PDB file of C-alpha atoms in Angstrom:
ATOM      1  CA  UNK A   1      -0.318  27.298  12.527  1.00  0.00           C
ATOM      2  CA  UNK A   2       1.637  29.845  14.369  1.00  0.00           C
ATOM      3  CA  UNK A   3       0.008  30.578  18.223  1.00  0.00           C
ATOM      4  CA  UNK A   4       1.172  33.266  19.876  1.00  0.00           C
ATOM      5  CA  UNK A   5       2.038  32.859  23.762  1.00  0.00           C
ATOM      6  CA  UNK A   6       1.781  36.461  25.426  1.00  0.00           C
ATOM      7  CA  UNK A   7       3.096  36.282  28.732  1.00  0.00           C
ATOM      8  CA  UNK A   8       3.514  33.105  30.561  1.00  0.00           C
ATOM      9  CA  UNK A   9       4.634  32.393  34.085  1.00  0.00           C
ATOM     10  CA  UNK A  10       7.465  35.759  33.746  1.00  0.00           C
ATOM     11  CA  UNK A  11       6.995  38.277  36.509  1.00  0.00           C
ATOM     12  CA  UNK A  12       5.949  41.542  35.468  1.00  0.00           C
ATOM     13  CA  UNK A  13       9.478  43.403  35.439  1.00  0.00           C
ATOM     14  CA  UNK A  14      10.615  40.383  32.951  1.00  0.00           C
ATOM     15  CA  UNK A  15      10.260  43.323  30.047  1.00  0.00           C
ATOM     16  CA  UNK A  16       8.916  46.179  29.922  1.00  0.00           C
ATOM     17  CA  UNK A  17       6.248  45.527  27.498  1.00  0.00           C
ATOM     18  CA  UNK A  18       5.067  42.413  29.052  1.00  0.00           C
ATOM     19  CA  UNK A  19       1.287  42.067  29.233  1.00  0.00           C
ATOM     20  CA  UNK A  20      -0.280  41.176  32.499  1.00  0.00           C
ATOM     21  CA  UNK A  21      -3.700  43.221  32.799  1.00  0.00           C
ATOM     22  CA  UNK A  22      -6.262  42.120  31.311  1.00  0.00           C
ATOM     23  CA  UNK A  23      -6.450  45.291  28.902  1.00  0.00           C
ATOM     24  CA  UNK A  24      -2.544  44.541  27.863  1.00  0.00           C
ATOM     25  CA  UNK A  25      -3.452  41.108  26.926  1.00  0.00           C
ATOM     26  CA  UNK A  26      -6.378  41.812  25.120  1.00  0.00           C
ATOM     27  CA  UNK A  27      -4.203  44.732  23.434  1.00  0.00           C
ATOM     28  CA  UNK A  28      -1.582  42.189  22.462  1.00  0.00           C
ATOM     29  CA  UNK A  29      -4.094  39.706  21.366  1.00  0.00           C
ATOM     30  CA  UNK A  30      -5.607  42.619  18.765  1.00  0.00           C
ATOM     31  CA  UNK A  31      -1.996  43.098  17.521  1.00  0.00           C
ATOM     32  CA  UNK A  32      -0.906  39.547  16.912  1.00  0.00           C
ATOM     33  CA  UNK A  33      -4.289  38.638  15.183  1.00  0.00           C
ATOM     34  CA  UNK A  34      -3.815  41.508  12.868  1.00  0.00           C
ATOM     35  CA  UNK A  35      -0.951  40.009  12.141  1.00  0.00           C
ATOM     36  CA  UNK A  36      -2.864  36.820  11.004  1.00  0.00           C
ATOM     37  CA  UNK A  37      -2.671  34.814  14.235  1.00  0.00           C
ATOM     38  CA  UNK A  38      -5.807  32.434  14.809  1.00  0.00           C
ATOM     39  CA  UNK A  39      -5.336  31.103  18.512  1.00  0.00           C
ATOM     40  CA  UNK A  40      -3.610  33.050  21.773  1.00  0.00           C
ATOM     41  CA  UNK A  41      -2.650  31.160  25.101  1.00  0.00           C
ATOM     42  CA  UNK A  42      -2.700  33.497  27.967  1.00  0.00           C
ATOM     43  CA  UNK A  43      -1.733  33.171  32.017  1.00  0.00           C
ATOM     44  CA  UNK A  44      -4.116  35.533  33.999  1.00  0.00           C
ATOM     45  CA  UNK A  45      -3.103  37.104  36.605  1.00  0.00           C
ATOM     46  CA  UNK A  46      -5.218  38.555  39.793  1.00  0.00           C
ATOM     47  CA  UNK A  47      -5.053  41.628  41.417  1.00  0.00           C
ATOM     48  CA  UNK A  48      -1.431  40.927  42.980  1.00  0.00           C
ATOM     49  CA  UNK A  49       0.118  40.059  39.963  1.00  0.00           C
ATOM     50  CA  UNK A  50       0.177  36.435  40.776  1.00  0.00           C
ATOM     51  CA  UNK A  51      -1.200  33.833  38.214  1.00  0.00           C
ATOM     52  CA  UNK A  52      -4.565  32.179  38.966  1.00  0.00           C
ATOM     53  CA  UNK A  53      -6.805  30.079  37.082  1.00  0.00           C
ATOM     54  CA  UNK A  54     -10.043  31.750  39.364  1.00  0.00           C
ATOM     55  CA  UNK A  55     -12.887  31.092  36.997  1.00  0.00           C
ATOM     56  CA  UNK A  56     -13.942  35.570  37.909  1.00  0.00           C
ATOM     57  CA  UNK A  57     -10.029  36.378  36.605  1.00  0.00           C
ATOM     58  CA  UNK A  58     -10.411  33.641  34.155  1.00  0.00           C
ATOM     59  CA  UNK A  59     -13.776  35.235  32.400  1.00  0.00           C
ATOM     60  CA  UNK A  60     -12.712  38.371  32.409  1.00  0.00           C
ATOM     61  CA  UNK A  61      -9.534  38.359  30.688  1.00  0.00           C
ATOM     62  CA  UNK A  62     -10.997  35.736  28.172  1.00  0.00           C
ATOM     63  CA  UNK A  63     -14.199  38.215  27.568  1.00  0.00           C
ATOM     64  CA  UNK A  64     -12.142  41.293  26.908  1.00  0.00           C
ATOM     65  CA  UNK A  65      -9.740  39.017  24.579  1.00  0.00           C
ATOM     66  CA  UNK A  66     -12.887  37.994  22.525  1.00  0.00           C
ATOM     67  CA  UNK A  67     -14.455  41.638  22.047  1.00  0.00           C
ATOM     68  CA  UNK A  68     -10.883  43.229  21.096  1.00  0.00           C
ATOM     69  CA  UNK A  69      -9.842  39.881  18.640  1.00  0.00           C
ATOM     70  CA  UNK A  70     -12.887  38.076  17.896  1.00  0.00           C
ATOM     71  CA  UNK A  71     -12.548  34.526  16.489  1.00  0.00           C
ATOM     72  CA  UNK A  72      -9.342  34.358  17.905  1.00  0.00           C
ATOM     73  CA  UNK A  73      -8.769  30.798  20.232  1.00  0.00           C
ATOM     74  CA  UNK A  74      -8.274  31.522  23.847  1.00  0.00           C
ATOM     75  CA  UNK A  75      -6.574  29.346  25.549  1.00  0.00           C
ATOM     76  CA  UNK A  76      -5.164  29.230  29.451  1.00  0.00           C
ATOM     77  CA  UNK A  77      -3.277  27.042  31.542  1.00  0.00           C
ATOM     78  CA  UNK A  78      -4.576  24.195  34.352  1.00  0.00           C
ATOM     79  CA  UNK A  79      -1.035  24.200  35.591  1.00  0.00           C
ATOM     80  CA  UNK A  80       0.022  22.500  39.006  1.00  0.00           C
ATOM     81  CA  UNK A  81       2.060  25.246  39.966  1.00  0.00           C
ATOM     82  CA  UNK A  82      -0.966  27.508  40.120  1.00  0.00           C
ATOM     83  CA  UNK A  83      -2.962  25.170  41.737  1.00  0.00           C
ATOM     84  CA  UNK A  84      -2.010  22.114  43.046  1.00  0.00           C
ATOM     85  CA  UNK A  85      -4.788  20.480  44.541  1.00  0.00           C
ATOM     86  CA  UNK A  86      -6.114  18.102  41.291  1.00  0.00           C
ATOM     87  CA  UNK A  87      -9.643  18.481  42.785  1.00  0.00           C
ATOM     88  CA  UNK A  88      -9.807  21.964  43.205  1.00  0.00           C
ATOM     89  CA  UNK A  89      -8.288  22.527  39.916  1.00  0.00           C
ATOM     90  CA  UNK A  90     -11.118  19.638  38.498  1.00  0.00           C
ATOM     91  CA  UNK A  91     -13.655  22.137  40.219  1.00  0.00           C
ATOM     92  CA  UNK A  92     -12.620  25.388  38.841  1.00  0.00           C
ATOM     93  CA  UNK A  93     -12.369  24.590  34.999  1.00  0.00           C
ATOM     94  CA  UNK A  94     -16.409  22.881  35.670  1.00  0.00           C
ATOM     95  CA  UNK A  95     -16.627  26.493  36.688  1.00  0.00           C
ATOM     96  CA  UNK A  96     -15.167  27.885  33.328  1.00  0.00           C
ATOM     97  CA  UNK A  97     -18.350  26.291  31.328  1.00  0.00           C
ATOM     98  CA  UNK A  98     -20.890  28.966  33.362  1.00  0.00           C
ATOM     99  CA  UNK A  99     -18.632  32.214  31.688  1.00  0.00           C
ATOM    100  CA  UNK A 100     -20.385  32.146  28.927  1.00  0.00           C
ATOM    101  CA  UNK A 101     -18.327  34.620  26.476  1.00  0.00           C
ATOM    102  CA  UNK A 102     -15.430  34.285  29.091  1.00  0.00           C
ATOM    103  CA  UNK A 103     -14.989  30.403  28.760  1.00  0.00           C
ATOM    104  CA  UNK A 104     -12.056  29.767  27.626  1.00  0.00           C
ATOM    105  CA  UNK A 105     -11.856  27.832  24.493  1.00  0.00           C
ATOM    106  CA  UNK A 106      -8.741  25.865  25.084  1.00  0.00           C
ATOM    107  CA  UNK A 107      -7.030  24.902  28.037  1.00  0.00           C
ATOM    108  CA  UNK A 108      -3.517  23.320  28.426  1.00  0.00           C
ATOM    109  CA  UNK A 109      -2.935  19.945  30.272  1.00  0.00           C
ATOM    110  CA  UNK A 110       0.317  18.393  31.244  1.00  0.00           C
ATOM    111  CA  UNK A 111       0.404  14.983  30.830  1.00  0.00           C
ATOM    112  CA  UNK A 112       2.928  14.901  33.983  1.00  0.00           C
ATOM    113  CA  UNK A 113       0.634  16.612  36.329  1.00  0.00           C
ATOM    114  CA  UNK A 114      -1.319  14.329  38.467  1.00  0.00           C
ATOM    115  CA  UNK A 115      -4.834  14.067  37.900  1.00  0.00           C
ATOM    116  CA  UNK A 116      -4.036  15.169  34.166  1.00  0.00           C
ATOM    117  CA  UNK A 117      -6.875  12.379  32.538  1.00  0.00           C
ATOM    118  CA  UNK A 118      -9.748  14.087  34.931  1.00  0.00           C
ATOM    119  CA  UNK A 119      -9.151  17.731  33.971  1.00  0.00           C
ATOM    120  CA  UNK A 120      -9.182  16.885  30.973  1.00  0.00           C
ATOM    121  CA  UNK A 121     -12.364  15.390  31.442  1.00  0.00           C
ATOM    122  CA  UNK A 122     -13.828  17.881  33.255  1.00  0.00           C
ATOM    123  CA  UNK A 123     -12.639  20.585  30.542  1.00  0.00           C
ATOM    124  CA  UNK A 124     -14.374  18.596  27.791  1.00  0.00           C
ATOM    125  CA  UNK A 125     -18.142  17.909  29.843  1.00  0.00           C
ATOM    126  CA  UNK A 126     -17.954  21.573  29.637  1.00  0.00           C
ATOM    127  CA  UNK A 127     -17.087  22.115  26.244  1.00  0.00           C
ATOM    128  CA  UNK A 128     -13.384  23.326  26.425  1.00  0.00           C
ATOM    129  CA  UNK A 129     -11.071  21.638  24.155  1.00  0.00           C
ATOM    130  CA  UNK A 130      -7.521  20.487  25.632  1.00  0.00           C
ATOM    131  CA  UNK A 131      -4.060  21.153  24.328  1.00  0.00           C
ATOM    132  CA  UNK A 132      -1.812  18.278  26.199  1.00  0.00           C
ATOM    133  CA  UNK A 133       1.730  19.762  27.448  1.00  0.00           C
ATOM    134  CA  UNK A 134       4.577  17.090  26.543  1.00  0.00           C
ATOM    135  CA  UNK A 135       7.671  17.658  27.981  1.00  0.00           C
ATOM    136  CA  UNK A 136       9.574  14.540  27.968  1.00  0.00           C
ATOM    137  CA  UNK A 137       9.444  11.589  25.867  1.00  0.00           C
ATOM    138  CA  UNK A 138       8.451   9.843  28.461  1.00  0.00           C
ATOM    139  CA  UNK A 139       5.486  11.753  28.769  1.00  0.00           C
ATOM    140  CA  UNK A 140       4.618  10.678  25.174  1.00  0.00           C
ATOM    141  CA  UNK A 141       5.274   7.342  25.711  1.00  0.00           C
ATOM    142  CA  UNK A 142       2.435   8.030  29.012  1.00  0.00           C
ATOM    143  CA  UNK A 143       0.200   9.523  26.598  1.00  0.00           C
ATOM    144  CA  UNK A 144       0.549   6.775  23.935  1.00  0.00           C
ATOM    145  CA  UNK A 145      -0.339   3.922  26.921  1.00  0.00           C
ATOM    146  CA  UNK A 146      -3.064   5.931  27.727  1.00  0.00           C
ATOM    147  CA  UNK A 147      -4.812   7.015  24.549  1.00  0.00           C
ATOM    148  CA  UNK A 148      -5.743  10.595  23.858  1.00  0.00           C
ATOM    149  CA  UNK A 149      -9.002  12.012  25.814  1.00  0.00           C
ATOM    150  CA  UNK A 150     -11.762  13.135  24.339  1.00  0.00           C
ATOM    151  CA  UNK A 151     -11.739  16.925  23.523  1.00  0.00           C
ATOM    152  CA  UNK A 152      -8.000  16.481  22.545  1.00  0.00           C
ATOM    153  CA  UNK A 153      -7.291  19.485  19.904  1.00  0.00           C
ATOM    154  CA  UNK A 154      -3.618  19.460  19.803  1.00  0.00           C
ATOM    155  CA  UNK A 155      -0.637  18.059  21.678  1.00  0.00           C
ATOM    156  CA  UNK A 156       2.111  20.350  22.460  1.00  0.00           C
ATOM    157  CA  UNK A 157       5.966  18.823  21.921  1.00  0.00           C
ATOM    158  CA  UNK A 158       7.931  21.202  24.628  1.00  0.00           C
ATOM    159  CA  UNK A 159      11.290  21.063  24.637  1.00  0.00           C
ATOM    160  CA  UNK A 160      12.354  22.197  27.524  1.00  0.00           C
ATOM    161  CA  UNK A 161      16.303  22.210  26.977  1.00  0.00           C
ATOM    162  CA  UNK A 162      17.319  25.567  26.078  1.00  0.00           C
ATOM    163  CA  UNK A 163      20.757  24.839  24.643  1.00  0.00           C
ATOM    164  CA  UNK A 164      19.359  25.857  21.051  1.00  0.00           C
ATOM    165  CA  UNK A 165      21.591  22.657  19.192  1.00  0.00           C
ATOM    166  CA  UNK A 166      20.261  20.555  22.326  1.00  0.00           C
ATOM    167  CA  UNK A 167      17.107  21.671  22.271  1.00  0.00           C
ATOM    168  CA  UNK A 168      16.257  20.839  18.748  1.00  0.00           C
ATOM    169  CA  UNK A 169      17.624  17.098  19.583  1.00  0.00           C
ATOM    170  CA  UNK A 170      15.302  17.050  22.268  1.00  0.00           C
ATOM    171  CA  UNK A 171      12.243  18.007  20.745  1.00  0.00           C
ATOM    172  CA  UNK A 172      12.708  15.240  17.810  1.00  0.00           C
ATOM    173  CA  UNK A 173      13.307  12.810  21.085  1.00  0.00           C
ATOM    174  CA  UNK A 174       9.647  13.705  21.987  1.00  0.00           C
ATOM    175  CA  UNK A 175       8.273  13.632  18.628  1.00  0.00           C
ATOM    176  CA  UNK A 176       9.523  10.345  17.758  1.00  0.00           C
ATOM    177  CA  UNK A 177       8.520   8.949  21.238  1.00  0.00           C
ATOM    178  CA  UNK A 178       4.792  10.259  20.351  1.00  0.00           C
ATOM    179  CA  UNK A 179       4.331   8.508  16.967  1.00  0.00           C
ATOM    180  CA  UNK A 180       1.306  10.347  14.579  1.00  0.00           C
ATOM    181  CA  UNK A 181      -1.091  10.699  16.580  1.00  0.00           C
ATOM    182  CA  UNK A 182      -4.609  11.626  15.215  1.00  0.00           C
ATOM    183  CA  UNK A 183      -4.270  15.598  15.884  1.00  0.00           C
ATOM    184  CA  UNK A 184      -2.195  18.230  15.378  1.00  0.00           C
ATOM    185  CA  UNK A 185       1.561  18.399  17.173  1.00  0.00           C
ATOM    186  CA  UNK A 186       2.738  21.978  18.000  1.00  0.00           C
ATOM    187  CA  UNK A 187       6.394  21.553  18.469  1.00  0.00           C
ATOM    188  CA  UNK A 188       7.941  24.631  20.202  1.00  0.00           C
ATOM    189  CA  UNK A 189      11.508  26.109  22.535  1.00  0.00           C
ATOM    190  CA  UNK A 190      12.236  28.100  25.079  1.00  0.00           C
ATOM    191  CA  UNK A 191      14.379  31.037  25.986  1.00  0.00           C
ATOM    192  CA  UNK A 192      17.744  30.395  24.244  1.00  0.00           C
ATOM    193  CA  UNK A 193      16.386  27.206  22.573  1.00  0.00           C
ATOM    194  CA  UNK A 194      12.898  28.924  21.243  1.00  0.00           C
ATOM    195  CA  UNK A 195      14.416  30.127  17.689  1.00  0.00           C
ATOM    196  CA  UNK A 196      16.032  26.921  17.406  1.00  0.00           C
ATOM    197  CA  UNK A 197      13.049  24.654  17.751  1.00  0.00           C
ATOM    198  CA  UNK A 198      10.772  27.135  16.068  1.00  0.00           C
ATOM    199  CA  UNK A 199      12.862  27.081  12.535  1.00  0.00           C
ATOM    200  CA  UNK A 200      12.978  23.374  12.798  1.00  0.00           C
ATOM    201  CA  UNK A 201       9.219  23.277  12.984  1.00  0.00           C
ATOM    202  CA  UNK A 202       8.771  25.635  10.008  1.00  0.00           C
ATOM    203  CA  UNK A 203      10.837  23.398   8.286  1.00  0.00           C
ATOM    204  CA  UNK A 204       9.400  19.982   8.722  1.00  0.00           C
ATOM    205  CA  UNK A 205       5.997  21.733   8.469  1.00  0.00           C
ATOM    206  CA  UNK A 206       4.657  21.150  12.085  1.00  0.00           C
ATOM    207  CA  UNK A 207       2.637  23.334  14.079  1.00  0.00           C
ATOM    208  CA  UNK A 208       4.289  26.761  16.338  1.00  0.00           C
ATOM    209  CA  UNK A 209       4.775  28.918  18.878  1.00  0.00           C
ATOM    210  CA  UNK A 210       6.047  32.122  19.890  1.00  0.00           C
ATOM    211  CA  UNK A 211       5.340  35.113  22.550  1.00  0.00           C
ATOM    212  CA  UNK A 212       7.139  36.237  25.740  1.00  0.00           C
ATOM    213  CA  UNK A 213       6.368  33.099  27.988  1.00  0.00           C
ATOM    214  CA  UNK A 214       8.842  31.287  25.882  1.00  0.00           C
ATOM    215  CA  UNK A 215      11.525  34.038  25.188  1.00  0.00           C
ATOM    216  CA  UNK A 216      12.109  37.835  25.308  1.00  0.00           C
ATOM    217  CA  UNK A 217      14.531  38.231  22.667  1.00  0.00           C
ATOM    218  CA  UNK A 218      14.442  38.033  18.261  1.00  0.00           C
ATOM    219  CA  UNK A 219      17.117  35.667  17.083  1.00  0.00           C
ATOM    220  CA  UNK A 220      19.354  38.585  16.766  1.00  0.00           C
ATOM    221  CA  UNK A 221      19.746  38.538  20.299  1.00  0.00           C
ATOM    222  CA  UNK A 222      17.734  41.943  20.441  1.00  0.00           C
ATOM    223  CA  UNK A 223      15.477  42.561  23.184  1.00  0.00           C
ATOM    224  CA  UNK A 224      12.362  42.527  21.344  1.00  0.00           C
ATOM    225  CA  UNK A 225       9.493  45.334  21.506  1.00  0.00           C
ATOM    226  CA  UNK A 226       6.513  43.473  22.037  1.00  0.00           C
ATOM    227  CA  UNK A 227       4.740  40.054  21.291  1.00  0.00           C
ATOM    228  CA  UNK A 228       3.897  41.358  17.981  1.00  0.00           C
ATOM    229  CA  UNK A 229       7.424  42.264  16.955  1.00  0.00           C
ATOM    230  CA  UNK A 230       8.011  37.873  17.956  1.00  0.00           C
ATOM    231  CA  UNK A 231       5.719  37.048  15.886  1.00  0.00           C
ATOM    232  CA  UNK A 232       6.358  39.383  12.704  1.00  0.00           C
ATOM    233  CA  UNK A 233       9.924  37.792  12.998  1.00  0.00           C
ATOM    234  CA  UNK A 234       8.232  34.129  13.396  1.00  0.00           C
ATOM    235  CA  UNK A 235       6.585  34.918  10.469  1.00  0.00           C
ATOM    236  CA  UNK A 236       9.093  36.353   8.364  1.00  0.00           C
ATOM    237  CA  UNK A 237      11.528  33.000   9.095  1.00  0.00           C
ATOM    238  CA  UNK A 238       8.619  30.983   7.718  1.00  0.00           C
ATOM    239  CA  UNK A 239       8.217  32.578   4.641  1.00  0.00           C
TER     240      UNK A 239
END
């Protein structure tokens, strides 16, 4: 599986194709689905440009995602940074299960954060699958001690280095450190490191990702046009 990350954490000068309205994601969305894409992860953003996991922001972007690329997975993050309070943020994705067609289908935990084991709890009593962020080995090594929770639908490898020889290394740390465990690993890079980490995944047949919240430019070093223009070239490498 290839996902397709459309815009992250980045501010909105980070490119100037960068999609941060709800409209631009859903937009994006339509284009990397054509494209073959089954499942989208998506930061909303409010009114200020500033991320937020706000179950009103939260349902609409998701709803306009759905009409423009239906059966498409939406997913969206839980992330500390966005809300640190572990209660509120336990609160808020309860909220996401009264959207109806704006609940998000997927929503990414990281198995650093603390409180991690309750959101995802929360996410699943509402019917939201999780995708666990791994960033470290020994974050896998948590994860292993503590078992996967129920609703777990994938668990995301991040490499985090973005030395691109460094960052491959790194990712097999984290792989190794999390064994086989009973769903499906997406192993993925960032910024200089995302091409990297992306070809060794096609290679050893495991799960991907590309899109502008891990980098902005094709392995050509080219500025790239657009999240669909990533994931053409994503595409073409695995072929």
């Amino acid at each position: 599986m290839l996902q397709a990350v459309l815009n992250g954490s980045r501010p909105a000068d980070a490119h100037p194709a960068l999609p941060v309205l709800p409209r631009h994601l859903a937009r994006d969305a339509r284009a990397v689905a054509r494209l073959g894409v089954a499942s989208v992860h998506v930061h909303p953003r409010d009114d200020d440009g500033q991320e937020t996991i706000e179950p009103a922001v939260v349902g609409d972007v998701v709803a306009l995602i759905r009409q423009d690329a239906p059966g498409v997975e939406i997913g969206v993050p839980t992330g500390r940074w966005i809300q640190p309070d572990p209660h509120e943020r336990i609160q808020t994705v309860l909220a996401w299960g009264r959207l109806g067609s704006g609940k998000p289908d997927v929503c990414g935990v990281n198995v650093h954060e603390q409180g991690w084991t309750d959101v995802c709890a929360a996410a699943w009593s509402v019917g939201i699958a999780v995708e666990l962020g791994v960033w470290t080995s020994g974050d896998a090594v948590t994860l292993r001690q503590n078992g996967l929770p129920p609703g777990t639908r994938r668990v995301l490898a991040e490499s985090t280095v973005t030395d691109p020889e460094t960052a491959v290394a790194e990712g097999i740390r984290i792989l190794r450190a999390l064994g086989q465990p009973p769903v499906p690993v997406l192993l993925h890079g960032e910024e200089e490191g995302a091409w990297s980490v992306l070809e060794y995944a096609t290679r050893v047949n495991i799960d991907t990702r590309i899109g502008f919240e891990d980098v902005l430019v094709r392995p050509d070093g080219w500025l790239a046009t657009g999240n669909d223009d990533l994931v053409r070239t994503a595409l073409g490498i695995r072929v």
